[in-house]
Amino acid sequence: MTTASPFPQDFLWGVASAGHQVEGNNVNSDTWFLEHLPGSMFSEPSGDAVDHYHRYREDIALIASLGFTSYRFSVEWARIEPEEGLFSTAELDHYRRMLKACHEHGLVPVVTFHHFTSPRWLLALGGWEGSRTAGLFARYCDRVMEHLGDLIGVACTLNEPNLPWLLESFGIGGVAPENRGSVPVWAAAADRLGVDASTIAPFQFSSTEAGFDVKVAAHRAATAAIKARRPDLPVGWTLANSDIQSIEGGQELADQVRRDVNERFLEASRGDDFVGIQTYGRTVYGPNGHVPAPEGAETNQMGEEIYPQALEATIREAHRIAGIPVIVTENGLATEDDTQRVAYLKAAVDGVASCIADGIEVHGYIAWTAFDNYEWVFGYGPKFGLIAVDRETQERTPKESARWLGGRSRELSAQSVREPAAQPA
Ligand code: BGC
């Protein structure tokens, strides 16, 4: 006898990636531009990344062979619209081939339309505080849907629009427009683009109220554009929701951060088909702000406490506030020790199971990330991948965690309690 599993048979078991972190040579993007500025906050440039742009066929086949049923990846706005209003059919065809490869291998493609990176030209138009940005983003989404819409399984508009507010609570980023000119990298960016430094607002680094409004407007306009082409396609955005906690004296601050980072974005998700939840751990606040990992705690490569229980808490919070189905679109651990990753994934998946058992609609668990890749400002140091990559040879080697999660997905779906019930004789 097998134990019944609470996971529905069509549950999405996947791994995720983001174009800029894996493709390589995303040269028309704002992030590539920032990586190469004097005083850049990026510790190294993304370069060839893991050359997923050329190796996607083998990569998709490998993901499927490990047992997964879904692959989440992003399409790059900077490739598809390298100059304002100039759309590249060749690049759209590239993503069409990727989508076809997913279908050939039985993977449901979860497509992110914007994963942090934007075209460089958008930065000169005010980036994610610009008055034209929502409309321009919706126009790009419409073109993507026209070309690719029939092959997309789930659509994510914006990835982690709330991240800048979480980072700001750690004292990272969050420079007010009037002070940007005194930050060398923003001054250099403004100089090269020929604009005023106060207008430099890349997606990951702007935490102004104007930025909040632009992102909500862009999400709404994009959702409408996607639905106009395919009303049946599930559409949502994906949020960076940490499990926000406090120790004595930190409750007021924790409440404020929870409100700014999690709650108002979850409220803005109401009415969507789903919300993507992306959780890595907990964030604890005390009287003097963010509290580091407790003494002796097991930590990840960034020195943060390993706390897989956070995912269950953020799913429950999303369910309570947004009241719509959840897809875990990212969850993972930066570690060189894959045994730690297996334990982390197991605890996190148990948390998802307990939410489903309580009647919360969770439609998928997609781990971050398919391949060791470009971890933004941290460069290639942190290893979040379930598949290792030798960047000299670009050789891929699945880790035990990939086999564990891929195998588990088959097992759990096979034991689903959501199978059609057997009729009594
Ligand atoms: C992002 C990913 C990133 C991951 C790990 C999320 O914030 O969506 O692009 O690599 O977390 O830090």
Coordinates of C-alpha atoms and ligand atoms in Angstrom, one line a residue:
M1 CA 0.0 0.0 0.0
T2 CA 1.3 3.5 -0.8
T3 CA 0.7 6.5 1.3
A4 CA -1.8 8.9 -0.3
S5 CA -0.3 12.2 -1.5
P6 CA -2.2 15.5 -1.2
F7 CA -0.6 16.8 -4.4
P8 CA -3.0 16.9 -7.4
Q9 CA -2.0 14.8 -10.4
D10 CA -1.6 17.9 -12.6
F11 CA 0.6 19.7 -9.9
L12 CA 3.5 21.5 -11.5
W13 CA 6.9 20.1 -10.3
G14 CA 9.5 22.3 -11.8
V15 CA 12.8 24.1 -11.8
A16 CA 13.1 27.8 -12.8
S17 CA 15.6 30.1 -14.5
A18 CA 15.7 33.7 -15.7
G19 CA 17.0 34.7 -19.1
H20 CA 19.7 37.1 -17.9
Q21 CA 21.1 34.6 -15.4
V22 CA 21.5 31.8 -17.8
E23 CA 21.4 32.8 -21.5
G24 CA 24.6 34.9 -21.8
N25 CA 25.3 38.1 -23.7
N26 CA 22.0 40.0 -23.0
V27 CA 23.8 43.0 -24.4
N28 CA 20.8 45.3 -25.0
S29 CA 19.6 45.1 -21.4
D30 CA 19.9 47.7 -18.7
T31 CA 21.5 45.1 -16.4
W32 CA 24.4 44.4 -18.9
F33 CA 24.8 48.2 -19.1
L34 CA 25.0 48.5 -15.3
E35 CA 27.4 45.6 -15.0
H36 CA 29.9 47.5 -17.1
L37 CA 29.7 50.9 -15.5
P38 CA 32.4 52.3 -13.2
G39 CA 31.4 51.7 -9.6
S40 CA 29.0 49.0 -10.6
M41 CA 27.3 47.1 -7.8
F42 CA 27.7 43.9 -9.8
S43 CA 30.7 42.0 -8.6
E44 CA 31.4 40.6 -12.1
P45 CA 29.7 40.7 -15.5
S46 CA 27.3 38.1 -16.6
G47 CA 29.3 37.4 -19.9
D48 CA 28.3 34.1 -21.5
A49 CA 26.4 33.0 -18.4
V50 CA 25.8 29.2 -18.9
D51 CA 25.0 29.7 -22.6
H52 CA 21.5 28.5 -22.2
Y53 CA 20.6 30.6 -25.2
H54 CA 22.4 28.0 -27.4
R55 CA 22.1 25.0 -25.2
Y56 CA 18.4 25.1 -24.3
R57 CA 17.5 21.9 -26.2
E58 CA 19.9 19.7 -24.2
D59 CA 19.0 21.7 -21.0
I60 CA 15.2 21.1 -21.5
A61 CA 15.7 17.5 -22.3
L62 CA 17.9 17.1 -19.1
I63 CA 15.2 18.8 -16.9
A64 CA 12.5 16.5 -18.3
S65 CA 14.7 13.4 -17.9
L66 CA 15.1 14.1 -14.2
G67 CA 11.3 13.7 -13.7
F68 CA 10.1 17.3 -13.7
T69 CA 6.8 18.3 -15.3
S70 CA 7.4 22.0 -15.7
Y71 CA 10.1 24.5 -16.6
R72 CA 9.8 28.2 -15.7
F73 CA 11.9 30.5 -17.7
S74 CA 11.8 34.1 -18.9
V75 CA 11.7 35.8 -22.2
E76 CA 14.0 38.8 -22.5
W77 CA 12.4 42.1 -23.4
A78 CA 15.8 43.5 -24.4
R79 CA 16.2 40.8 -27.0
I80 CA 12.7 41.0 -28.3
E81 CA 12.5 44.8 -28.5
P82 CA 16.2 45.9 -28.7
E83 CA 15.2 49.4 -29.7
E84 CA 11.9 51.1 -28.8
G85 CA 9.2 49.9 -31.2
L86 CA 11.6 47.5 -33.1
F87 CA 10.5 43.9 -32.5
S88 CA 12.8 41.0 -33.5
T89 CA 10.9 38.1 -35.1
A90 CA 14.1 36.1 -35.0
E91 CA 14.3 36.4 -31.2
L92 CA 10.6 35.6 -30.9
D93 CA 11.3 32.5 -33.0
H94 CA 14.1 31.5 -30.6
Y95 CA 11.6 31.5 -27.7
R96 CA 9.1 29.7 -29.8
R97 CA 11.7 26.9 -30.4
M98 CA 12.2 26.8 -26.6
L99 CA 8.5 26.5 -26.0
K100 CA 8.2 23.7 -28.6
A101 CA 11.1 21.9 -26.9
C102 CA 9.2 22.0 -23.6
H103 CA 6.1 20.5 -25.2
E104 CA 8.1 17.8 -26.9
H105 CA 9.5 16.8 -23.5
G106 CA 6.2 17.0 -21.7
L107 CA 7.1 20.1 -19.6
V108 CA 4.5 22.8 -18.9
P109 CA 6.2 26.1 -19.8
V110 CA 5.7 28.7 -17.1
V111 CA 6.8 31.9 -18.9
T112 CA 7.9 35.1 -17.1
F113 CA 7.6 38.2 -19.2
H114 CA 9.9 40.3 -17.1
H115 CA 12.5 38.9 -14.7
F116 CA 14.4 42.0 -13.4
T117 CA 16.0 43.0 -16.8
S118 CA 14.6 45.6 -19.2
P119 CA 15.9 47.1 -22.4
R120 CA 18.6 49.7 -21.9
W121 CA 16.5 52.2 -23.8
L122 CA 13.8 52.0 -21.1
L123 CA 16.2 53.2 -18.5
A124 CA 16.6 56.4 -20.5
L125 CA 12.8 56.8 -20.4
G126 CA 12.6 56.8 -16.6
G127 CA 12.8 53.0 -16.2
W128 CA 10.3 51.7 -13.6
E129 CA 9.3 55.1 -12.5
G130 CA 8.6 56.3 -16.0
S131 CA 5.1 57.4 -17.0
R132 CA 5.2 55.5 -20.3
T133 CA 6.6 52.2 -18.9
A134 CA 3.3 50.4 -18.1
G135 CA 2.0 51.0 -21.7
L136 CA 5.3 50.0 -23.3
F137 CA 5.4 46.8 -21.2
A138 CA 1.9 45.9 -22.2
R139 CA 2.7 46.5 -25.9
Y140 CA 5.7 44.1 -25.6
C141 CA 3.5 41.5 -23.8
D142 CA 1.0 41.8 -26.6
R143 CA 3.7 41.1 -29.2
V144 CA 5.0 38.1 -27.2
M145 CA 1.5 36.7 -27.0
E146 CA 0.8 37.2 -30.7
H147 CA 3.9 35.1 -31.5
L148 CA 4.1 32.7 -28.6
G149 CA 0.8 32.7 -26.8
D150 CA -0.6 29.4 -28.1
L151 CA 2.4 27.5 -26.5
I152 CA 2.5 29.1 -23.1
G153 CA 1.2 27.1 -20.1
V154 CA 1.2 29.7 -17.3
A155 CA 2.1 33.4 -17.7
C156 CA 3.9 35.5 -15.0
T157 CA 4.0 39.2 -15.8
L158 CA 6.5 40.7 -13.4
N159 CA 9.0 38.9 -11.2
E160 CA 9.4 40.2 -7.7
P161 CA 8.2 43.8 -8.1
N162 CA 8.4 44.0 -4.3
L163 CA 12.0 43.0 -3.9
P164 CA 13.4 46.6 -3.7
W165 CA 11.3 47.2 -0.6
L166 CA 12.7 44.1 1.1
L167 CA 16.2 45.1 0.2
E168 CA 15.6 48.6 1.5
S169 CA 14.7 47.1 4.9
F170 CA 18.2 45.6 5.0
G171 CA 19.7 49.0 4.1
I172 CA 20.4 48.1 0.5
G173 CA 19.4 50.3 -2.4
G174 CA 16.5 52.6 -1.8
V175 CA 18.2 55.9 -2.9
A176 CA 15.7 58.7 -3.2
P177 CA 15.6 60.3 -6.6
E178 CA 17.1 63.6 -5.4
N179 CA 20.2 61.8 -4.0
R180 CA 20.9 59.5 -7.0
G181 CA 23.4 62.0 -8.5
S182 CA 25.7 61.6 -5.6
V183 CA 26.0 57.8 -6.1
P184 CA 28.8 57.2 -8.6
V185 CA 27.1 54.3 -10.5
W186 CA 23.8 56.2 -10.9
A187 CA 25.7 59.4 -11.9
A188 CA 27.7 57.3 -14.5
A189 CA 24.5 55.8 -15.9
A190 CA 22.8 59.1 -16.2
D191 CA 25.9 60.6 -17.9
R192 CA 26.0 57.8 -20.5
L193 CA 22.3 57.9 -21.1
G194 CA 22.2 61.7 -21.3
V195 CA 19.5 62.0 -18.6
D196 CA 19.2 63.4 -15.1
A197 CA 20.4 61.1 -12.4
S198 CA 17.1 61.5 -10.5
T199 CA 15.4 59.5 -13.2
I200 CA 17.6 56.4 -13.1
A201 CA 15.2 53.7 -11.9
P202 CA 16.0 50.1 -12.8
F203 CA 13.4 47.5 -11.7
Q204 CA 15.4 45.9 -8.9
F205 CA 16.6 49.2 -7.4
S206 CA 13.7 51.6 -7.3
S207 CA 11.6 51.6 -4.1
T208 CA 9.7 54.9 -4.5
E209 CA 5.9 55.3 -4.4
A210 CA 6.0 56.2 -8.1
G211 CA 7.8 52.9 -8.6
F212 CA 5.0 51.0 -6.8
D213 CA 2.3 52.7 -8.9
V214 CA 4.2 52.0 -12.2
K215 CA 4.6 48.3 -11.3
V216 CA 1.0 47.8 -10.4
A217 CA -0.1 49.6 -13.5
A218 CA 2.3 47.5 -15.7
H219 CA 1.0 44.3 -14.2
R220 CA -2.6 45.3 -14.8
A221 CA -2.0 46.4 -18.3
A222 CA 0.1 43.3 -19.1
T223 CA -2.6 41.0 -17.7
A224 CA -5.2 42.7 -19.9
A225 CA -2.9 42.4 -23.0
I226 CA -2.2 38.7 -22.3
K227 CA -5.9 37.9 -21.6
A228 CA -7.0 39.7 -24.7
R229 CA -5.0 37.2 -26.8
R230 CA -5.8 34.1 -24.6
P231 CA -8.5 34.5 -22.0
D232 CA -8.0 30.9 -20.8
L233 CA -4.3 31.4 -19.9
P234 CA -3.6 31.6 -16.1
V235 CA -1.8 35.0 -15.5
G236 CA -0.3 36.3 -12.3
W237 CA 2.9 38.0 -10.9
T238 CA 5.5 36.5 -8.7
L239 CA 6.4 38.0 -5.3
A240 CA 9.5 37.9 -3.1
N241 CA 7.8 37.1 0.1
S242 CA 10.0 36.5 3.1
D243 CA 8.5 35.2 6.4
I244 CA 8.7 38.4 8.3
Q245 CA 9.1 38.0 12.0
S246 CA 10.3 40.0 15.0
I247 CA 12.0 39.7 18.3
E248 CA 11.2 41.9 21.3
G249 CA 11.2 45.5 20.4
G250 CA 11.0 44.9 16.6
Q251 CA 7.3 44.3 16.1
E252 CA 6.5 47.7 14.9
L253 CA 9.2 47.6 12.2
A254 CA 8.3 44.1 11.2
D255 CA 4.7 45.1 10.8
Q256 CA 5.7 48.0 8.6
V257 CA 8.0 45.9 6.4
R258 CA 5.4 43.1 6.2
R259 CA 2.9 45.8 5.1
D260 CA 5.2 47.4 2.5
V261 CA 6.8 44.2 1.1
N262 CA 4.1 41.5 1.4
E263 CA 0.6 42.7 2.2
R264 CA 0.0 45.5 -0.2
F265 CA 1.4 43.4 -3.1
L266 CA -0.8 40.5 -2.1
E267 CA -3.8 42.9 -1.9
A268 CA -3.0 44.1 -5.4
S269 CA -3.0 40.4 -6.6
R270 CA -6.7 40.0 -5.8
G271 CA -8.6 39.1 -8.9
D272 CA -5.6 37.4 -10.6
D273 CA -5.7 33.8 -11.6
F274 CA -2.8 33.0 -9.1
V275 CA 0.0 34.6 -7.2
G276 CA 3.6 33.2 -7.5
I277 CA 5.3 32.9 -4.1
Q278 CA 9.1 33.1 -3.9
T279 CA 10.4 32.5 -0.5
Y280 CA 14.0 31.7 0.6
G281 CA 13.8 32.2 4.4
R282 CA 12.7 34.4 7.2
T283 CA 13.6 38.0 7.9
V284 CA 13.7 39.0 11.6
Y285 CA 13.6 42.5 12.9
G286 CA 14.6 43.9 16.3
P287 CA 14.6 47.3 17.9
N288 CA 17.6 48.3 15.7
G289 CA 16.4 46.9 12.4
H290 CA 17.2 43.6 10.6
V291 CA 18.6 40.9 13.0
P292 CA 21.3 38.6 11.6
A293 CA 21.2 34.8 11.8
P294 CA 21.2 33.6 15.4
E295 CA 24.6 32.4 16.8
G296 CA 25.3 28.8 15.8
A297 CA 22.5 28.7 13.2
E298 CA 23.2 26.8 10.0
T299 CA 23.6 29.4 7.3
N300 CA 23.6 29.6 3.5
Q301 CA 26.4 30.9 1.3
M302 CA 25.2 34.5 1.9
G303 CA 25.4 34.0 5.6
E304 CA 21.6 33.9 6.1
E305 CA 19.9 31.4 8.3
I306 CA 18.6 28.3 6.6
Y307 CA 14.9 28.3 7.4
P308 CA 12.8 26.2 5.0
Q309 CA 9.7 26.5 7.2
A310 CA 9.3 30.0 5.8
L311 CA 7.6 28.8 2.7
E312 CA 4.6 27.3 4.5
A313 CA 4.1 30.6 6.4
T314 CA 4.2 32.7 3.2
I315 CA 1.8 30.4 1.3
R316 CA -0.6 30.7 4.2
E317 CA -0.2 34.5 4.3
A318 CA -0.8 34.7 0.5
H319 CA -3.9 32.6 0.8
R320 CA -5.2 34.7 3.7
I321 CA -4.6 38.0 2.0
A322 CA -4.9 37.5 -1.7
G323 CA -7.5 34.7 -1.5
I324 CA -6.4 33.2 -4.9
P325 CA -4.5 30.0 -5.8
V326 CA -0.8 30.0 -5.2
I327 CA 2.1 28.6 -7.3
V328 CA 5.5 28.4 -5.6
T329 CA 7.5 29.9 -8.5
E330 CA 10.8 29.9 -6.6
N331 CA 12.2 28.3 -3.5
G332 CA 15.8 27.2 -2.9
L333 CA 19.1 27.4 -1.2
A334 CA 22.5 28.8 -2.0
T335 CA 25.0 26.1 -0.8
E336 CA 27.9 24.1 -2.0
D337 CA 26.6 21.2 0.2
D338 CA 23.9 19.5 -1.8
T339 CA 22.9 17.3 1.2
Q340 CA 21.8 20.6 2.9
R341 CA 19.8 21.4 -0.2
V342 CA 18.0 18.1 -0.2
A343 CA 17.0 18.5 3.4
Y344 CA 15.9 22.1 2.7
L345 CA 13.7 21.1 -0.3
K346 CA 12.2 18.2 1.7
A347 CA 11.2 20.4 4.5
A348 CA 9.8 23.0 2.1
V349 CA 7.8 20.4 0.2
D350 CA 6.4 19.1 3.4
G351 CA 5.2 22.6 4.2
V352 CA 3.5 22.8 0.8
A353 CA 1.8 19.4 1.5
S354 CA 0.5 20.6 4.8
C355 CA -1.0 23.8 3.1
I356 CA -2.7 21.6 0.5
A357 CA -4.0 19.2 3.1
D358 CA -5.6 22.2 4.8
G359 CA -7.5 23.0 1.6
I360 CA -5.2 25.8 0.3
E361 CA -5.0 25.7 -3.5
V362 CA -1.4 25.4 -4.4
H363 CA -0.8 24.5 -8.1
G364 CA 2.9 24.0 -8.3
Y365 CA 6.3 23.8 -6.6
I366 CA 9.1 25.2 -8.8
A367 CA 12.5 25.2 -7.3
W368 CA 15.1 27.9 -7.8
T369 CA 17.1 27.1 -9.8
A370 CA 17.7 24.7 -12.7
F371 CA 21.4 25.5 -13.1
D372 CA 24.1 27.2 -11.1
N373 CA 24.0 30.6 -12.6
Y374 CA 24.6 34.4 -12.5
E375 CA 23.4 35.5 -9.1
W376 CA 23.0 39.2 -10.0
V377 CA 25.2 41.5 -7.9
F378 CA 26.9 38.4 -6.3
G379 CA 28.1 37.1 -9.6
Y380 CA 28.8 33.4 -10.1
G381 CA 29.8 32.6 -6.4
P382 CA 26.5 31.5 -4.9
K383 CA 25.3 28.0 -6.0
F384 CA 21.5 27.8 -6.1
G385 CA 21.5 25.2 -8.9
L386 CA 20.1 21.7 -8.8
I387 CA 22.3 21.1 -11.8
A388 CA 26.0 22.1 -11.6
V389 CA 27.7 23.8 -14.6
D390 CA 31.4 23.9 -15.4
R391 CA 31.6 27.3 -17.0
E392 CA 34.9 26.5 -18.7
T393 CA 33.3 23.6 -20.7
Q394 CA 29.6 24.4 -20.1
E395 CA 29.2 20.7 -19.0
R396 CA 26.1 20.1 -16.9
T397 CA 26.0 17.7 -14.0
P398 CA 22.8 17.0 -12.1
K399 CA 23.2 17.1 -8.3
E400 CA 21.5 14.7 -5.9
S401 CA 18.9 17.4 -5.2
A402 CA 17.8 17.3 -8.8
R403 CA 17.3 13.6 -8.7
W404 CA 15.6 13.8 -5.4
L405 CA 13.1 16.5 -6.3
G406 CA 12.5 15.1 -9.9
G407 CA 12.0 11.6 -8.5
R408 CA 9.8 12.8 -5.7
S409 CA 7.6 14.6 -8.2
R410 CA 6.8 11.4 -10.1
E411 CA 6.2 9.5 -6.9
L412 CA 3.9 12.0 -5.4
S413 CA 1.9 12.6 -8.5
A414 CA 1.5 8.8 -8.9
Q415 CA 0.1 8.5 -5.3
S416 CA -2.2 11.4 -5.7
V417 CA -5.4 11.3 -3.6
R418 CA -6.9 13.4 -6.4
E419 CA -7.2 10.5 -8.7
P420 CA -10.7 9.6 -9.8
A421 CA -12.1 7.7 -6.8
A422 CA -12.5 3.9 -7.3
Q423 CA -16.2 2.9 -7.5
P424 CA -17.3 0.3 -4.8
A425 CA -18.0 -3.2 -6.4
Ligands
BGC1 C1 15.1 36.0 -8.0 C2 16.2 35.2 -8.7 C3 17.4 35.1 -7.8 C4 16.9 34.3 -6.5 C5 18.0 34.0 -5.5 C6 15.0 35.8 -6.5 O1 15.1 37.0 -5.9 O2 13.9 36.0 -8.7 O3 16.5 35.8 -9.9 O4 18.4 34.5 -8.4 O5 15.9 35.0 -5.9 O6 18.5 35.1 -4.9

